[in-house]
């Protein structure tokens, strides 16, 4: 299956995409994770992307489309995929359609819907693992040991772009540049709308039901 996750920052795309990828045994590609890894490793891509990310702006389309193009060229999209954080603009959605070809195409775009107050609460209360990129919500899914990743023992930190003054701007950017992507898939009858509130398990059950896959493997 070729799937994309849509939704505002903090809507839970990463968590749900990771679970679904595991359930379906297909790759999960998060452009945010790829960019943060590039920043951490100080690659040319990372040096280029860092200033946009810290300011809550989108990285330019040509940069991010090039990144996904590389994954495609490496065969990483060949046996199904779940994209998380891409496409985020209409030109990116068009580029993706061109990349995956008309025959295969995108099967579903899953939109996680969460209202703005809840988003701001979540983004102000989360930490992420620099090593393995897992996100912890201090209210909803705290780590067992404060400041330490359950999964890999890495150090947990706030993301630079979760700073209070950047959050509002990211939400505006989502509304202006990414909400049209919801329309793009809606007009193609591919949009699956899922209420993004409740526990991660509850949300995953809705996603699975919407895709007609059973929750357990
Ligand atoms: P969130 O959805 O919480 O904002 P992501 O991890 O998806 O977080 O993205 C973090 C940042 O990485 C974005 O604010 C943006 O600067 C950059 N980014 C990620 N994906 C894209 C994309 N498809 N196009 C442009 N910029 C992107
Ligand atoms: Zn970790």
XYZ file of N, CA and C and ligand atoms in Angstrom:
679
model
N 0.824 -1.205 0.000
C 0.000 0.000 0.000
C 0.860 1.256 0.000
N 0.449 2.261 -0.730
C 1.135 3.552 -0.754
C 0.275 4.568 -0.008
N 0.758 4.984 1.164
C -0.056 5.834 2.029
C 0.692 7.092 2.417
N -0.047 8.178 2.627
C 0.559 9.387 3.186
C -0.271 9.825 4.381
N 0.407 10.367 5.396
C -0.264 10.934 6.553
C -0.265 12.451 6.449
N -1.414 13.043 6.673
C -1.541 14.491 6.712
C -2.021 14.898 8.090
N -1.765 16.149 8.451
C -2.235 16.642 9.743
C -1.269 17.686 10.254
N -1.786 18.577 11.086
C -0.979 19.674 11.622
C 0.185 19.127 12.443
N 1.196 19.976 12.706
C 2.241 19.578 13.647
C 1.570 19.137 14.948
N 2.059 18.048 15.545
C 1.493 17.622 16.824
C 0.203 16.830 16.702
N -0.217 16.512 15.481
C -1.467 15.765 15.327
C -1.260 14.267 15.574
N -0.006 13.839 15.689
C 0.262 12.437 15.983
C 0.601 11.596 14.753
N 0.958 12.267 13.660
C 1.300 11.563 12.420
C 2.438 10.566 12.635
N 3.484 11.010 13.290
C 4.678 10.175 13.455
C 4.353 8.894 14.210
N 3.633 9.032 15.310
C 3.273 7.880 16.142
C 2.434 6.885 15.349
N 1.420 7.390 14.665
C 0.516 6.499 13.939
C 1.201 5.906 12.706
N 2.015 6.698 12.032
C 2.700 6.204 10.836
C 3.652 5.069 11.202
N 4.339 5.232 12.333
C 5.282 4.215 12.770
C 4.547 2.904 13.079
N 3.426 3.017 13.792
C 2.653 1.806 14.116
C 2.114 1.113 12.879
N 1.602 1.910 11.979
C 0.987 1.334 10.790
C 2.048 0.663 9.909
N 3.220 1.282 9.838
C 4.309 0.707 9.037
C 4.705 -0.656 9.604
N 4.745 -0.730 10.917
C 5.080 -1.975 11.589
C 4.011 -3.030 11.301
N 2.764 -2.615 11.396
C 1.631 -3.531 11.181
C 1.618 -4.062 9.736
N 1.926 -3.182 8.781
C 1.839 -3.573 7.366
C 3.177 -4.062 6.815
N 4.229 -3.972 7.648
C 5.586 -4.333 7.210
C 5.996 -3.599 5.935
N 5.787 -2.302 5.925
C 6.279 -1.479 4.818
C 7.061 -0.308 5.410
N 7.964 0.322 4.627
C 8.800 1.379 5.191
C 8.018 2.634 5.571
N 8.481 3.263 6.640
C 7.950 4.539 7.116
C 9.017 5.596 6.861
N 8.678 6.609 6.087
C 9.631 7.685 5.829
C 9.072 8.989 6.365
N 9.791 9.586 7.309
C 9.391 10.877 7.863
C 10.385 11.924 7.392
N 9.914 12.900 6.621
C 10.847 13.926 6.144
C 11.403 14.728 7.316
N 10.581 14.952 8.364
C 11.071 15.671 9.542
C 12.230 14.913 10.191
N 12.071 13.584 10.349
C 13.143 12.770 10.941
C 14.391 12.791 10.055
N 14.198 12.674 8.748
C 15.349 12.682 7.833
C 16.101 14.008 7.935
N 15.323 15.102 8.004
C 15.966 16.423 8.097
C 16.673 16.609 9.435
N 16.027 16.185 10.531
C 16.677 16.329 11.847
C 17.954 15.497 11.916
N 17.943 14.308 11.308
C 19.166 13.493 11.288
C 20.255 14.197 10.481
N 19.864 14.847 9.379
C 20.842 15.568 8.548
C 21.421 16.765 9.310
N 20.574 17.437 10.098
C 21.051 18.561 10.911
C 22.038 18.048 11.963
N 21.654 16.954 12.624
C 22.503 16.389 13.678
C 23.852 15.974 13.113
N 23.847 15.382 11.897
C 25.093 14.906 11.293
C 25.822 15.999 10.516
N 25.221 17.217 10.521
C 25.848 18.358 9.880
C 26.193 18.108 8.404
N 25.284 17.478 7.685
C 25.473 17.253 6.249
C 25.116 18.541 5.499
N 25.459 18.623 4.195
C 25.072 19.817 3.420
C 23.559 20.043 3.476
N 22.767 18.967 3.363
C 21.313 19.094 3.459
C 20.917 19.681 4.813
N 21.540 19.164 5.875
C 21.229 19.633 7.224
C 21.562 21.101 7.401
N 22.728 21.507 6.875
C 23.122 22.918 7.016
C 22.153 23.821 6.265
N 21.653 23.323 5.142
C 20.710 24.077 4.334
C 19.342 24.177 5.029
N 18.907 23.071 5.629
C 17.538 22.981 6.167
C 17.379 23.625 7.536
N 18.463 23.671 8.293
C 18.382 24.050 9.702
C 17.676 25.381 9.953
N 18.016 26.390 9.158
C 17.467 27.713 9.448
C 15.954 27.760 9.211
N 15.498 27.015 8.192
C 14.053 26.980 7.933
C 13.331 26.276 9.074
N 13.881 25.143 9.495
C 13.225 24.339 10.525
C 13.130 25.096 11.832
N 14.248 25.718 12.246
C 14.246 26.418 13.532
C 13.244 27.562 13.531
N 12.998 28.148 12.359
C 12.063 29.279 12.268
C 10.625 28.805 12.038
N 10.422 27.493 11.904
C 9.077 26.988 11.662
C 8.610 27.190 10.230
N 9.563 27.441 9.324
C 9.236 27.580 7.897
C 9.416 26.234 7.210
N 8.810 26.072 6.049
C 9.041 24.859 5.274
C 10.372 24.952 4.546
N 11.043 23.824 4.455
C 12.235 23.711 3.621
C 11.754 23.847 2.159
N 12.530 24.497 1.285
C 12.040 24.705 -0.088
C 11.640 23.398 -0.792
N 10.587 23.484 -1.592
C 10.064 22.301 -2.292
C 11.148 21.531 -3.034
N 12.019 22.244 -3.753
C 12.968 21.511 -4.594
C 13.917 20.658 -3.750
N 14.239 21.147 -2.534
C 15.135 20.399 -1.639
C 14.451 19.113 -1.168
N 13.211 19.261 -0.721
C 12.517 18.117 -0.121
C 12.078 17.121 -1.209
N 11.715 17.624 -2.362
C 11.343 16.732 -3.470
C 12.575 15.947 -3.918
N 13.739 16.617 -3.905
C 14.989 15.930 -4.238
C 15.275 14.797 -3.258
N 14.993 15.060 -1.987
C 15.241 14.061 -0.942
C 14.363 12.825 -1.163
N 13.076 13.039 -1.433
C 12.164 11.911 -1.675
C 12.532 11.212 -2.993
N 12.971 12.006 -3.976
C 13.414 11.426 -5.246
C 14.583 10.473 -5.052
N 15.499 10.835 -4.133
C 16.637 9.958 -3.838
C 16.174 8.636 -3.244
N 15.192 8.710 -2.360
C 14.664 7.490 -1.725
C 14.020 6.597 -2.781
N 13.316 7.246 -3.691
C 12.653 6.490 -4.750
C 13.694 5.835 -5.650
N 14.726 6.612 -6.009
C 15.777 6.089 -6.886
C 16.500 4.917 -6.219
N 16.577 4.944 -4.880
C 17.250 3.869 -4.151
C 16.336 2.656 -3.963
N 15.131 2.743 -4.503
C 14.213 1.601 -4.436
C 13.429 1.509 -3.137
N 13.523 2.547 -2.290
C 12.896 2.462 -0.973
C 11.376 2.633 -0.993
N 10.842 3.053 -2.138
C 9.391 3.224 -2.227
C 8.735 2.116 -3.045
N 9.564 1.143 -3.448
C 9.104 0.187 -4.459
C 8.069 -0.819 -3.957
N 8.134 -1.176 -2.663
C 7.231 -2.220 -2.179
C 6.211 -1.686 -1.180
N 5.715 -0.481 -1.457
C 4.757 0.157 -0.566
C 5.476 1.082 0.398
N 4.767 2.081 0.927
C 5.405 3.042 1.838
C 4.353 3.822 2.615
N 4.814 4.366 3.733
C 4.013 5.321 4.493
C 4.844 6.586 4.631
N 4.368 7.660 4.055
C 5.073 8.935 4.158
C 4.424 9.768 5.251
N 5.285 10.438 6.023
C 4.825 11.210 7.174
C 5.547 12.560 7.108
N 4.785 13.622 6.899
C 5.396 14.945 6.765
C 5.638 15.329 5.311
N 5.255 14.477 4.406
C 5.379 14.729 2.967
C 4.209 14.050 2.288
N 3.502 14.698 1.365
C 3.691 16.066 0.875
C 3.051 17.106 1.801
N 3.671 18.262 1.839
C 3.228 19.343 2.695
C 2.818 20.579 1.887
N 3.000 20.521 0.583
C 2.536 21.604 -0.298
C 1.940 20.923 -1.535
N 1.135 21.670 -2.293
C 0.544 21.087 -3.511
C 1.624 20.706 -4.533
N 2.650 21.535 -4.756
C 3.711 21.080 -5.684
C 4.372 19.776 -5.229
N 4.505 19.568 -3.923
C 5.076 18.301 -3.439
C 4.134 17.134 -3.750
N 2.819 17.358 -3.605
C 1.841 16.294 -3.898
C 1.896 15.934 -5.384
N 2.037 16.956 -6.221
C 2.127 16.701 -7.666
C 3.410 15.943 -8.000
N 4.513 16.342 -7.347
C 5.796 15.674 -7.594
C 5.721 14.211 -7.155
N 5.029 13.963 -6.052
C 4.901 12.584 -5.572
C 4.115 11.744 -6.566
N 3.039 12.292 -7.071
C 2.257 11.564 -8.083
C 3.127 11.228 -9.290
N 3.953 12.174 -9.700
C 4.823 11.932 -10.848
C 5.850 10.839 -10.522
N 6.354 10.851 -9.279
C 7.372 9.874 -8.877
C 6.834 8.453 -8.797
N 5.658 8.294 -8.212
C 5.152 6.922 -8.022
C 4.394 6.423 -9.242
N 4.177 7.283 -10.203
C 3.566 6.843 -11.457
C 2.060 6.737 -11.359
N 1.427 6.752 -12.491
C -0.037 6.751 -12.506
C -0.633 5.415 -12.076
N -0.047 4.340 -12.524
C -0.598 3.029 -12.213
C -0.622 2.747 -10.730
N 0.556 2.822 -10.073
C 0.646 2.514 -8.651
C -0.097 3.567 -7.842
N 0.344 4.798 -7.934
C -0.343 5.909 -7.292
C -0.444 5.815 -5.775
N -1.069 6.820 -5.204
C -1.305 6.867 -3.760
C -2.652 6.196 -3.491
N -2.688 5.282 -2.527
C -3.941 4.583 -2.217
C -4.834 5.397 -1.288
N -4.239 6.003 -0.277
C -5.019 6.769 0.691
C -4.170 7.874 1.288
N -4.803 9.002 1.609
C -4.166 10.065 2.393
C -4.943 10.129 3.703
N -4.262 9.851 4.800
C -4.920 9.764 6.103
C -4.720 11.085 6.842
N -5.810 11.765 7.131
C -5.736 13.069 7.797
C -6.115 12.923 9.260
N -5.185 13.255 10.153
C -5.471 13.224 11.594
C -5.955 14.601 12.019
N -7.192 14.647 12.512
C -7.803 15.928 12.860
C -7.758 16.179 14.363
N -7.127 17.291 14.722
C -6.999 17.685 16.128
C -7.178 19.197 16.199
N -7.938 19.693 17.178
C -8.172 21.148 17.176
C -6.963 21.927 17.709
N -6.936 23.220 17.395
C -5.754 24.047 17.603
C -5.311 24.123 19.070
N -6.274 24.224 20.006
C -5.905 24.307 21.422
C -5.158 23.059 21.885
N -5.669 21.919 21.439
C -5.047 20.646 21.824
C -3.640 20.531 21.200
N -3.494 20.990 19.952
C -2.189 20.973 19.275
C -1.166 21.802 20.063
N -1.565 23.001 20.455
C -0.642 23.874 21.181
C -0.252 23.217 22.504
N -1.247 22.597 23.179
C -0.944 21.900 24.429
C 0.068 20.788 24.192
N -0.147 19.999 23.165
C 0.757 18.867 22.903
C 2.173 19.324 22.566
N 2.288 20.329 21.675
C 3.622 20.754 21.235
C 4.416 21.387 22.373
N 3.699 22.029 23.303
C 4.406 22.677 24.419
C 4.838 21.671 25.468
N 4.367 20.432 25.334
C 4.601 19.427 26.372
C 5.298 18.194 25.861
N 6.133 18.342 24.832
C 6.749 17.115 24.342
C 8.277 17.220 24.272
N 8.906 16.058 24.298
C 10.352 15.943 24.191
C 10.637 14.886 23.142
N 11.823 14.959 22.527
C 12.129 13.901 21.570
C 13.529 13.357 21.801
N 13.724 12.108 21.333
C 15.011 11.440 21.494
C 15.889 11.794 20.305
N 17.040 12.388 20.601
C 17.958 12.782 19.526
C 18.485 11.569 18.774
N 18.592 10.436 19.476
C 19.212 9.259 18.865
C 18.240 8.504 17.973
N 17.028 8.191 18.471
C 16.129 7.337 17.674
C 14.866 8.065 17.250
N 14.719 9.345 17.621
C 13.669 10.232 17.093
C 12.279 9.999 17.662
N 12.142 9.112 18.630
C 10.820 8.889 19.224
C 10.389 10.138 19.991
N 9.082 10.432 19.935
C 8.548 11.608 20.630
C 7.760 11.177 21.859
N 7.984 11.889 22.968
C 7.248 11.622 24.208
C 6.389 12.825 24.562
N 5.100 12.579 24.863
C 4.242 13.638 25.375
C 4.299 13.570 26.888
N 4.671 14.674 27.518
C 4.843 14.625 28.967
C 3.527 14.290 29.666
N 2.392 14.689 29.071
C 1.101 14.396 29.697
C 0.573 13.031 29.259
N 0.771 12.679 27.978
C 0.105 11.488 27.439
C 0.958 10.220 27.469
N 2.225 10.318 27.059
C 3.083 9.123 27.123
C 4.492 9.489 27.597
N 4.631 9.760 28.908
C 5.949 10.134 29.450
C 6.909 8.947 29.436
N 8.228 9.218 29.361
C 9.201 8.124 29.441
C 9.209 7.547 30.858
N 9.659 6.307 30.997
C 9.687 5.698 32.339
C 10.661 6.445 33.253
N 11.814 6.835 32.692
C 12.792 7.596 33.480
C 12.892 8.997 32.895
N 12.766 10.024 33.740
C 12.748 11.409 33.248
C 13.989 11.697 32.403
N 13.774 12.232 31.198
C 14.888 12.676 30.369
C 15.604 11.588 29.605
N 15.136 10.316 29.720
C 15.841 9.207 29.070
C 14.869 8.412 28.196
N 15.310 8.095 26.977
C 14.460 7.357 26.027
C 14.254 5.906 26.479
N 12.984 5.470 26.540
C 12.669 4.075 26.918
C 13.285 3.094 25.937
N 13.292 3.503 24.670
C 13.631 2.568 23.616
C 15.135 2.370 23.472
N 15.914 3.484 23.558
C 17.346 3.350 23.268
C 18.245 3.967 24.334
N 17.647 4.533 25.395
C 18.475 5.122 26.445
C 19.042 6.486 26.079
N 18.676 7.009 24.897
C 19.174 8.329 24.451
C 18.628 9.458 25.327
N 19.247 10.630 25.140
C 18.858 11.797 25.926
C 17.630 12.468 25.290
N 16.661 12.865 26.092
C 15.462 13.534 25.580
C 15.606 15.050 25.701
N 15.207 15.733 24.627
C 15.307 17.193 24.598
C 14.055 17.763 23.954
N 13.758 19.050 24.224
C 12.690 19.679 23.434
C 13.198 19.918 22.014
N 12.324 19.860 21.028
C 12.706 20.237 19.674
C 12.784 21.748 19.579
N 13.788 22.249 18.844
C 13.978 23.703 18.735
C 12.699 24.370 18.225
N 11.994 23.675 17.314
C 10.810 24.307 16.717
C 9.556 24.139 17.572
N 9.676 23.511 18.747
C 8.551 23.470 19.682
C 8.603 24.641 20.667
N 9.512 25.592 20.440
C 9.558 26.797 21.281
C 8.236 27.552 21.106
N 7.704 28.117 22.229
C 6.374 28.733 22.170
C 6.209 29.756 21.046
N 7.235 30.551 20.773
C 7.074 31.585 19.744
C 7.099 31.014 18.329
N 7.572 29.778 18.161
C 7.621 29.172 16.825
C 6.346 28.364 16.535
N 5.706 27.857 17.586
C 4.538 26.980 17.417
C 3.421 27.665 16.624
N 3.069 28.889 17.027
C 1.981 29.601 16.347
C 2.282 29.784 14.874
N 3.535 30.091 14.570
C 3.928 30.285 13.176
C 3.818 28.992 12.375
N 4.219 27.866 12.972
C 4.107 26.578 12.265
C 2.656 26.264 11.946
N 1.761 26.598 12.881
C 0.338 26.326 12.625
C -0.191 27.207 11.499
N 0.282 28.458 11.435
C -0.123 29.336 10.324
C 0.409 28.792 8.991
N 1.663 28.348 9.016
C 2.252 27.777 7.798
C 1.455 26.549 7.358
N 1.035 25.738 8.328
C 0.224 24.559 7.978
C -1.061 24.989 7.280
N -1.722 25.974 7.873
C -3.015 26.404 7.321
C -2.848 26.942 5.897
N -1.800 27.747 5.706
C -1.624 28.378 4.395
C -1.092 27.423 3.334
N -0.115 26.587 3.701
C 0.573 25.810 2.666
C 0.184 24.340 2.632
N -0.194 23.777 3.782
C -0.446 22.337 3.810
C -1.926 21.989 3.753
N -2.793 22.853 4.241
C -4.217 22.533 4.171
C -4.686 22.326 2.720
N -4.146 23.078 1.739
C -4.529 22.806 0.347
C -4.205 21.376 -0.110
N -3.245 20.724 0.557
C -2.928 19.334 0.212
C -4.089 18.410 0.619
N -4.791 18.768 1.708
C -5.983 17.994 2.099
C -6.998 18.041 0.955
N -7.199 19.237 0.405
C -8.126 19.405 -0.718
C -7.696 18.595 -1.942
N -6.385 18.602 -2.172
C -5.816 17.879 -3.326
C -6.264 16.417 -3.298
N -6.170 15.800 -2.109
C -6.559 14.389 -2.010
C -8.070 14.227 -1.887
N -8.740 15.208 -1.298
C -10.197 15.124 -1.184
C -10.847 15.097 -2.576
N -10.372 15.970 -3.459
C -10.973 16.023 -4.797
C -10.679 14.748 -5.591
N -9.640 13.994 -5.182
C -9.350 12.718 -5.847
C -9.976 11.546 -5.103
N -10.853 11.861 -4.120
C -11.550 10.837 -3.312
C -10.595 9.895 -2.581
N -9.441 10.426 -2.155
C -8.461 9.584 -1.464
C -8.341 9.933 0.013
N -9.051 10.986 0.452
C -8.845 11.477 1.816
C -9.631 10.647 2.832
N -8.906 10.142 3.840
C -9.530 9.405 4.944
C -9.370 10.260 6.199
N -10.491 10.757 6.741
C -10.412 11.653 7.897
C -10.589 10.862 9.186
N -9.643 11.055 10.105
C -9.631 10.304 11.359
C -9.566 11.290 12.523
N -10.413 11.102 13.526
C -10.352 11.948 14.725
C -9.065 11.618 15.473
N -8.201 12.617 15.645
C -6.883 12.385 16.238
C -6.841 12.583 17.741
N -7.975 12.383 18.408
C -8.033 12.536 19.874
C -8.265 11.183 20.527
N -7.798 11.071 21.778
C -7.899 9.810 22.509
C -6.503 9.232 22.684
N -6.434 7.970 23.093
C -5.119 7.357 23.286
C -4.572 6.932 21.918
N -3.238 6.747 21.824
C -2.667 6.262 20.566
C -3.329 4.956 20.094
N -3.691 4.072 21.037
C -4.368 2.818 20.668
C -5.727 3.079 20.032
N -6.479 3.981 20.649
C -7.810 4.291 20.106
C -7.696 4.874 18.703
N -6.736 5.767 18.523
C -6.575 6.402 17.216
C -6.131 5.362 16.192
N -5.216 4.480 16.621
C -4.752 3.442 15.695
C -5.899 2.536 15.258
N -6.812 2.218 16.190
C -7.971 1.386 15.827
C -8.799 2.057 14.737
N -8.963 3.380 14.856
C -9.736 4.099 13.830
C -9.020 4.067 12.475
N -7.710 4.262 12.521
C -6.934 4.255 11.263
C -7.055 2.884 10.601
N -6.856 1.832 11.405
C -6.909 0.469 10.860
C -8.292 0.184 10.279
N -9.341 0.572 11.011
C -10.708 0.336 10.531
C -10.937 1.082 9.213
N -10.446 2.317 9.142
C -10.638 3.120 7.939
C -9.950 2.524 6.720
N -8.859 1.779 6.974
C -8.112 1.172 5.867
C -8.515 -0.275 5.628
N -9.458 -0.769 6.466
C -9.861 -2.175 6.365
C -8.721 -3.144 6.631
N -7.851 -2.791 7.593
C -6.847 -3.778 8.007
C -7.124 -4.104 9.475
N -6.845 -5.319 9.897
C -7.103 -5.657 11.294
C -6.003 -5.027 12.147
N -6.326 -4.768 13.417
C -5.394 -4.075 14.297
C -4.187 -4.957 14.598
N -4.413 -6.253 14.767
C -3.314 -7.167 15.082
C -2.803 -7.832 13.820
N -1.475 -8.105 13.832
C -0.890 -8.733 12.643
C -1.270 -10.212 12.605
P 5.830 18.739 12.566
O 4.814 18.015 11.724
O 5.667 18.503 14.025
O 6.023 20.193 12.224
P 8.042 17.435 11.165
O 9.016 16.618 11.913
O 7.166 16.762 10.171
O 7.232 18.125 12.316
O 8.780 18.644 10.406
C 9.650 19.520 11.086
C 10.164 20.598 10.129
O 10.881 19.990 9.053
C 9.080 21.431 9.446
O 8.654 22.503 10.243
C 9.829 21.883 8.175
O 10.717 22.943 8.441
C 10.640 20.668 7.817
N 9.909 19.770 6.889
C 9.528 18.486 7.138
N 8.875 17.958 6.076
C 8.841 18.926 5.129
C 8.293 19.032 3.804
N 7.640 17.999 3.245
N 8.437 20.193 3.139
C 9.078 21.220 3.683
N 9.606 21.230 4.905
C 9.507 20.087 5.641
Zn 15.652 6.813 21.615
